[in-house]
Each structure stands twice: as structure tokens, then as C-alpha cells.
PDB file of C-alpha atoms in Angstrom:
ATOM      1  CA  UNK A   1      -6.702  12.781  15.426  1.00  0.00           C
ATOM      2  CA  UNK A   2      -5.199   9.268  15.449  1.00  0.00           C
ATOM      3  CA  UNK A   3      -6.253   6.319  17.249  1.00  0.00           C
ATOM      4  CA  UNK A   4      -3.928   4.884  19.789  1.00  0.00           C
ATOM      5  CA  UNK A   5      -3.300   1.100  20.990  1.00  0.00           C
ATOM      6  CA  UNK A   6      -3.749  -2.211  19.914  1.00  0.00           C
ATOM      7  CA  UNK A   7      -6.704  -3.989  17.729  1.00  0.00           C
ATOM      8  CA  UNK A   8      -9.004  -5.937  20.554  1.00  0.00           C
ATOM      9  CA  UNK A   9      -9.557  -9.804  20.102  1.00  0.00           C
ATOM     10  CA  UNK A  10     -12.553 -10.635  17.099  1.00  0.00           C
ATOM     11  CA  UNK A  11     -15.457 -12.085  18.530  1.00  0.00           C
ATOM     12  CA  UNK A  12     -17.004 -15.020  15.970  1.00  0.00           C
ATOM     13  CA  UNK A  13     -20.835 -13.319  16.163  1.00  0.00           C
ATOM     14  CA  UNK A  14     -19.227 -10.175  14.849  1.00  0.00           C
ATOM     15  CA  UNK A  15     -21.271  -8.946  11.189  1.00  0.00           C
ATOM     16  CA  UNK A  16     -18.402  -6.925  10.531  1.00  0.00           C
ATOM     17  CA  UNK A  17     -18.242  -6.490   6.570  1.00  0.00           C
ATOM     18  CA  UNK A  18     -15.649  -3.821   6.307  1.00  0.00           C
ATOM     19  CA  UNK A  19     -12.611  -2.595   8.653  1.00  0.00           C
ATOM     20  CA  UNK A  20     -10.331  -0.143   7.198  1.00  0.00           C
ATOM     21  CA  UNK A  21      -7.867   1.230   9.852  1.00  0.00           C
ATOM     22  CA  UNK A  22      -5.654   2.766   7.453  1.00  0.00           C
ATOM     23  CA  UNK A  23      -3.181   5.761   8.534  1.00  0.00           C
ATOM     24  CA  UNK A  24      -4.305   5.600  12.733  1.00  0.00           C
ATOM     25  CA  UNK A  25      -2.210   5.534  14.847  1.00  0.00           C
ATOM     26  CA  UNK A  26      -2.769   1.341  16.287  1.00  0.00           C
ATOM     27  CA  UNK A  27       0.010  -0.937  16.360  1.00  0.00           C
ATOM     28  CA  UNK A  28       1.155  -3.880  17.591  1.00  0.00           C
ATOM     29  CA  UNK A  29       0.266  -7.626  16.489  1.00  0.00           C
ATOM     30  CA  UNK A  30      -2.148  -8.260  14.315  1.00  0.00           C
ATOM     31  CA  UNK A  31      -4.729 -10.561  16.171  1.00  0.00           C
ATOM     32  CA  UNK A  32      -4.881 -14.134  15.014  1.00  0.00           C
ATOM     33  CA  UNK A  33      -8.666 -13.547  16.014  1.00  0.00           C
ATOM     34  CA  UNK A  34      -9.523 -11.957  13.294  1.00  0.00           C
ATOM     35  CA  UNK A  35     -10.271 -14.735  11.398  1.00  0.00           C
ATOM     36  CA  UNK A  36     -13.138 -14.548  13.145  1.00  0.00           C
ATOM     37  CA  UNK A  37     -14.667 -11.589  11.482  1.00  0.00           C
ATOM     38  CA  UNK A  38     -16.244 -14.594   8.272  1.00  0.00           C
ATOM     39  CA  UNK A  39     -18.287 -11.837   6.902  1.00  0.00           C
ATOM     40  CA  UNK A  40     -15.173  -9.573   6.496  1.00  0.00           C
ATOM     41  CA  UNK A  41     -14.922  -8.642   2.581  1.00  0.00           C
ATOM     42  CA  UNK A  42     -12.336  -5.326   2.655  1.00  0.00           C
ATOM     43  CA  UNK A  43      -9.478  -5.553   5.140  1.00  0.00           C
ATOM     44  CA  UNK A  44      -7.069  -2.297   4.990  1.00  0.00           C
ATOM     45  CA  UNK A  45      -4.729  -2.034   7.725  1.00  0.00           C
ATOM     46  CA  UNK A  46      -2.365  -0.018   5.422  1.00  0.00           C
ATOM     47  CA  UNK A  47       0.733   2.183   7.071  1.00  0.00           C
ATOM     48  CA  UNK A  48      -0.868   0.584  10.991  1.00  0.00           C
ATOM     49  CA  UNK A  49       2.658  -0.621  12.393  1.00  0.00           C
ATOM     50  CA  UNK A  50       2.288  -3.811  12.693  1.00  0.00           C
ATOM     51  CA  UNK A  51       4.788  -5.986  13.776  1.00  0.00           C
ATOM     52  CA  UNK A  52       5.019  -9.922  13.986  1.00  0.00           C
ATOM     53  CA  UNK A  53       3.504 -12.482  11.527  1.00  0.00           C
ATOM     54  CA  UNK A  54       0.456 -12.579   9.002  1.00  0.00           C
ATOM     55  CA  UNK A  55      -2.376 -14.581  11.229  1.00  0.00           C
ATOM     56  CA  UNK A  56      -3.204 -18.002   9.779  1.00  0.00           C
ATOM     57  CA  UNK A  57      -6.449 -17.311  10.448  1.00  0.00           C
ATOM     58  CA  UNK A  58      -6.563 -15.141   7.412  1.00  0.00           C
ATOM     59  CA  UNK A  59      -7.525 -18.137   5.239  1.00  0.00           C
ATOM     60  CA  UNK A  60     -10.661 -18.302   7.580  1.00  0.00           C
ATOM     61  CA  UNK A  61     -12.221 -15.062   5.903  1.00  0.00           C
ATOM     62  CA  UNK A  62     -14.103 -17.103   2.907  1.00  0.00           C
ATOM     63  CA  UNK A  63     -15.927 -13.754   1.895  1.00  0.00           C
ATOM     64  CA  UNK A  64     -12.940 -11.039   2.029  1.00  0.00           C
ATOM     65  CA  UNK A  65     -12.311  -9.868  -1.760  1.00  0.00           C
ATOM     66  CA  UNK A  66      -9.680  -7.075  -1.017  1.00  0.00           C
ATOM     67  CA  UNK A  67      -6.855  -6.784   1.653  1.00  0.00           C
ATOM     68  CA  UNK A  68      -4.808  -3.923   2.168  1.00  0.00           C
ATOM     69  CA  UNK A  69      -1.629  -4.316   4.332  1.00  0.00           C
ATOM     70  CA  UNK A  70       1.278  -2.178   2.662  1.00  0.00           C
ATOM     71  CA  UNK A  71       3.054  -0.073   4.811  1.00  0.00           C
ATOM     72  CA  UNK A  72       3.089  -2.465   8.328  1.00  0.00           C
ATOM     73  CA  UNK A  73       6.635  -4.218   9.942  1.00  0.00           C
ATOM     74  CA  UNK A  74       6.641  -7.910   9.108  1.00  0.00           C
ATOM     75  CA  UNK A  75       9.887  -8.724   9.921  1.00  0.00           C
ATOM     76  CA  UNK A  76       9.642 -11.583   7.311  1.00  0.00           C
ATOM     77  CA  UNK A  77       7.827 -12.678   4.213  1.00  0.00           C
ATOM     78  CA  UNK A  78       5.301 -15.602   5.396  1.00  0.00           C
ATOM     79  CA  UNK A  79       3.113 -17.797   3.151  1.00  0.00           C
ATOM     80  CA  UNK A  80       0.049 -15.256   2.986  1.00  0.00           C
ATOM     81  CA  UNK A  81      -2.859 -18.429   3.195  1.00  0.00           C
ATOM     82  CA  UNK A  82      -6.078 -16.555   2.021  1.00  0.00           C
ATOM     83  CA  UNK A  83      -9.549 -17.495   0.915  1.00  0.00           C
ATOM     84  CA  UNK A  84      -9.425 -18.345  -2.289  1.00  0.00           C
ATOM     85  CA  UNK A  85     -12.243 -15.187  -3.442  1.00  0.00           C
ATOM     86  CA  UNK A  86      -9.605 -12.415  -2.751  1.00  0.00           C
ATOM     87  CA  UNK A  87      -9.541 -10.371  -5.470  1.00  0.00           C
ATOM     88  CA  UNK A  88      -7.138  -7.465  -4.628  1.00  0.00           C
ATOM     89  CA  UNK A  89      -4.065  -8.250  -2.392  1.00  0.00           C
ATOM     90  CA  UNK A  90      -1.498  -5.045  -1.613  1.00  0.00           C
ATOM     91  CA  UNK A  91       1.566  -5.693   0.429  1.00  0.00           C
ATOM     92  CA  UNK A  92       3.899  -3.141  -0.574  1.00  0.00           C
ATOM     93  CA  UNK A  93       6.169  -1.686   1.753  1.00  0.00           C
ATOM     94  CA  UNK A  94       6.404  -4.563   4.411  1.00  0.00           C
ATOM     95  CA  UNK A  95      10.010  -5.122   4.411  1.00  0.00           C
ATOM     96  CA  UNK A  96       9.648  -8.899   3.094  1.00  0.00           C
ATOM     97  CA  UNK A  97      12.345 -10.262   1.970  1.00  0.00           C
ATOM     98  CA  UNK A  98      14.223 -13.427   0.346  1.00  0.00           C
ATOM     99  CA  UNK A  99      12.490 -15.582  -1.988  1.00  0.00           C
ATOM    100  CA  UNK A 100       8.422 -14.485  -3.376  1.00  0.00           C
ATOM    101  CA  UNK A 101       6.823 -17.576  -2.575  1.00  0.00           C
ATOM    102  CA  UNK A 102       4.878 -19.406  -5.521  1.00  0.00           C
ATOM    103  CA  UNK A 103       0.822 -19.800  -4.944  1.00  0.00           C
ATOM    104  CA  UNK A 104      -0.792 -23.142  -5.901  1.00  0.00           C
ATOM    105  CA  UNK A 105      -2.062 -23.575  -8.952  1.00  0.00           C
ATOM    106  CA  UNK A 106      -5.715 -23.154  -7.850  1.00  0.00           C
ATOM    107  CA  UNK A 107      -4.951 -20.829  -4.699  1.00  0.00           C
ATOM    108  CA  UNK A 108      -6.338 -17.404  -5.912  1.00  0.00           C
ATOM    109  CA  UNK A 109      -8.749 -17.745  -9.120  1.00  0.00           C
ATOM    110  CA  UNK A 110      -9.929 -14.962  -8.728  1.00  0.00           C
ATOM    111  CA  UNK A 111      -6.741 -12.674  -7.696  1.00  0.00           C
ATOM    112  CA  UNK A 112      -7.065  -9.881 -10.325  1.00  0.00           C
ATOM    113  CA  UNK A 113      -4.560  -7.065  -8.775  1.00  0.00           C
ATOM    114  CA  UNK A 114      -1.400  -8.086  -6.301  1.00  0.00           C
ATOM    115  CA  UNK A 115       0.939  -4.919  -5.464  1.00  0.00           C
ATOM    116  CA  UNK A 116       4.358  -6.360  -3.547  1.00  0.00           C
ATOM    117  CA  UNK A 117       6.156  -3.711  -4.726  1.00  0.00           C
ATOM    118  CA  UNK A 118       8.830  -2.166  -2.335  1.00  0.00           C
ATOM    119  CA  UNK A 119       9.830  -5.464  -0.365  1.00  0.00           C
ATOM    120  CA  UNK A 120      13.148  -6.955  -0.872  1.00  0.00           C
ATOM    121  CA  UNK A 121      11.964  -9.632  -2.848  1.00  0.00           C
ATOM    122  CA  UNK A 122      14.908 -11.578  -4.960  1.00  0.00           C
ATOM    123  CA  UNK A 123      15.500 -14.675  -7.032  1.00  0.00           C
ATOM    124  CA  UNK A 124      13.252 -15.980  -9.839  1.00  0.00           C
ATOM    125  CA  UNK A 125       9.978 -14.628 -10.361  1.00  0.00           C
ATOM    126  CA  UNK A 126       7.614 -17.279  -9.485  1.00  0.00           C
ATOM    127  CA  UNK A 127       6.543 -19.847 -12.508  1.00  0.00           C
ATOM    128  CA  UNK A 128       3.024 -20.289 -11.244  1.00  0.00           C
ATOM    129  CA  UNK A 129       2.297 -16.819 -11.562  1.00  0.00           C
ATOM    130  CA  UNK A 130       1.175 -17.751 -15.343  1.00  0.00           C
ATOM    131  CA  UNK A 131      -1.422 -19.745 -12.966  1.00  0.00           C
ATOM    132  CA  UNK A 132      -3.606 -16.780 -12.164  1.00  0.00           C
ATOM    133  CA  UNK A 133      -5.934 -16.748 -14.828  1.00  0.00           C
ATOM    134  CA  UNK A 134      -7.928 -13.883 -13.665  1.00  0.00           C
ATOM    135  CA  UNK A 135      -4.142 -11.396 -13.000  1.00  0.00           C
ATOM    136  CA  UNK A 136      -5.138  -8.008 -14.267  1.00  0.00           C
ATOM    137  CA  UNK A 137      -2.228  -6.011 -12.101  1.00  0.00           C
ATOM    138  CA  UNK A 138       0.717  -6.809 -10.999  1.00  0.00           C
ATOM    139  CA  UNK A 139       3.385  -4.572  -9.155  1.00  0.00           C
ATOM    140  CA  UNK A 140       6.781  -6.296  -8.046  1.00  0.00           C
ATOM    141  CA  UNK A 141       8.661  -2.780  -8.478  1.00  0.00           C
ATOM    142  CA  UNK A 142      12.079  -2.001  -6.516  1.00  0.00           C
ATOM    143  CA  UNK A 143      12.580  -5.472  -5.894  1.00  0.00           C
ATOM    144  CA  UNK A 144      15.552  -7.879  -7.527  1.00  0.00           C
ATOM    145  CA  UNK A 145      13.268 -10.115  -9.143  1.00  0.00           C
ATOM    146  CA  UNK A 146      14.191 -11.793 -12.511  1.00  0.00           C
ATOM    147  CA  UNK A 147      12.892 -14.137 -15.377  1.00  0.00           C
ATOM    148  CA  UNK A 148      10.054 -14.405 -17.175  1.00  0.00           C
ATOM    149  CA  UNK A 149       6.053 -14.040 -16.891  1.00  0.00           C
ATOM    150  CA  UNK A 150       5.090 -17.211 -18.781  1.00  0.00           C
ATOM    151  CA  UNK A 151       1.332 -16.566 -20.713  1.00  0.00           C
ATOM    152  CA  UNK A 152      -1.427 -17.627 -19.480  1.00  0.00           C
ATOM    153  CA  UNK A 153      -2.593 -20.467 -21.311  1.00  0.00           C
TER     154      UNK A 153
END
């Protein structure tokens, strides 16, 4: 049976260390309160219909190592500001599109696995890509994408 509705606002005394909502049947925005939720450390809100913008408030969740979002609506690709301990980051099948954005050179050290495959990503790939010292996987299938993967030096 599948859920129905909308996530409720995050409280900041939640202990919450894992939320995976994957395949229910919510929808709608996804809260900017959940930056709240600091002990978070798995987010999956995979195939959830979401609409509307990433929250800013992402970057809040210092101890989250893996978030799952493929499968949602963001209309657009937004600058995806997250702690820098995130390990595993999955956004296929969101519809972004235009230019990939290129992370800092210190933003994720310890990204190891990014899937964006499925988005209508085009243009160069990103230079500081080569920056991710830690980049085990990475999946930028079906998208128009072109140039080179510098190595990692």
C-alpha cells in the first residue's frame, strides 16, 4: 500500500538517522525543514514526485553520507550545496537540464559514487571533476556531455 500526501515540517530535536521514502506514494515539495534532521546520514526519496527546488538546507545535514533522489520532478538543475561527508549522491532521472555545474575544489572529499545519469545534462564535462580525489563511480549516461576526465593528480 502506498503512502499518500506531503512530508510534514522537520522538527530540530528530531534523532532521525535514516529516512528512506522510496517508491510511496508522497509528493509535493520537498521541505526546506529538513535540514533540520543534523543526525540524518541516508536520505532516499527516490521515484517520490517531487516537484520544486533542492532545499538549501541540505548543506545543514553535516552527518548524511548517502542521498538518494533519482526519479523526483525538479524542474531545473540547482547547485546541490551538501555537507561536505556525502559519500554517495544519485540524481538520475530528475529532468535537469543545461549545463552540470562544477563542485569546488574541496566541496565533496569524500564523494566516492555520483549517478546523474538520465538528466539532460549538455556542454563540457566539468574540469574539477579530476578534483574528487576519493571518485570511485561515476554515471553521466544518456546525457550530451563531452570532453575529457582529467586524472587525478
Amino acid at each position: 500500500m502506498f503512502l499518500v500526501g506531503s512530508l510534514p515540517d522537520f522538527h530540530k530535536s528530531s534523532s532521525l538517522v535514516s529516512l528512506r521514502l522510496a517508491n510511496t506514494g508522497l509528493s509535493g515539495l520537498l521541505p526546506e525543514s529538513i535540514g533540520n534532521l543534523q543526525s540524518l546520514s541516508v536520505l532516499d526519496v527516490s521515484y517520490f514526485s517531487f516537484s520544486g527546488k533542492i532545499p538549501n538546507s541540505l548543506a545543514n545535514l553535516t552527518e548524511l553520507t548517502a542521498l538518494l533522489l533519482y526519479g523526483n520532478q525538479f524542474p531545473t538543475k540547482s547547485h546541490l550545496g551538501l555537507a561536505s561527508r556525502v559519500e554517495s549522491c544519485h540524481q538520475r532521472h530528475n529532468g535537469f537540464h543545461g549545463a552540470m555545474g562544477s563542485p569546488k575544489s574541496n566541496e565533496f572529499p569524500e564523494l566516492r559514487n555520483i549517478d546523474l545519469s538520465f538528466n539532460e545534462f549538455v556542454g563540457p564535462l566539468p574540469s574539477l571533476l579530476a578534483n574528487l580525489m576519493e571518485l570511485q563511480a561515476l554515471d553521466l549516461s544518456h546525457s550530451k556531455l563531452y570532453g575529457e576526465i582529467h586524472e587525478i593528480t
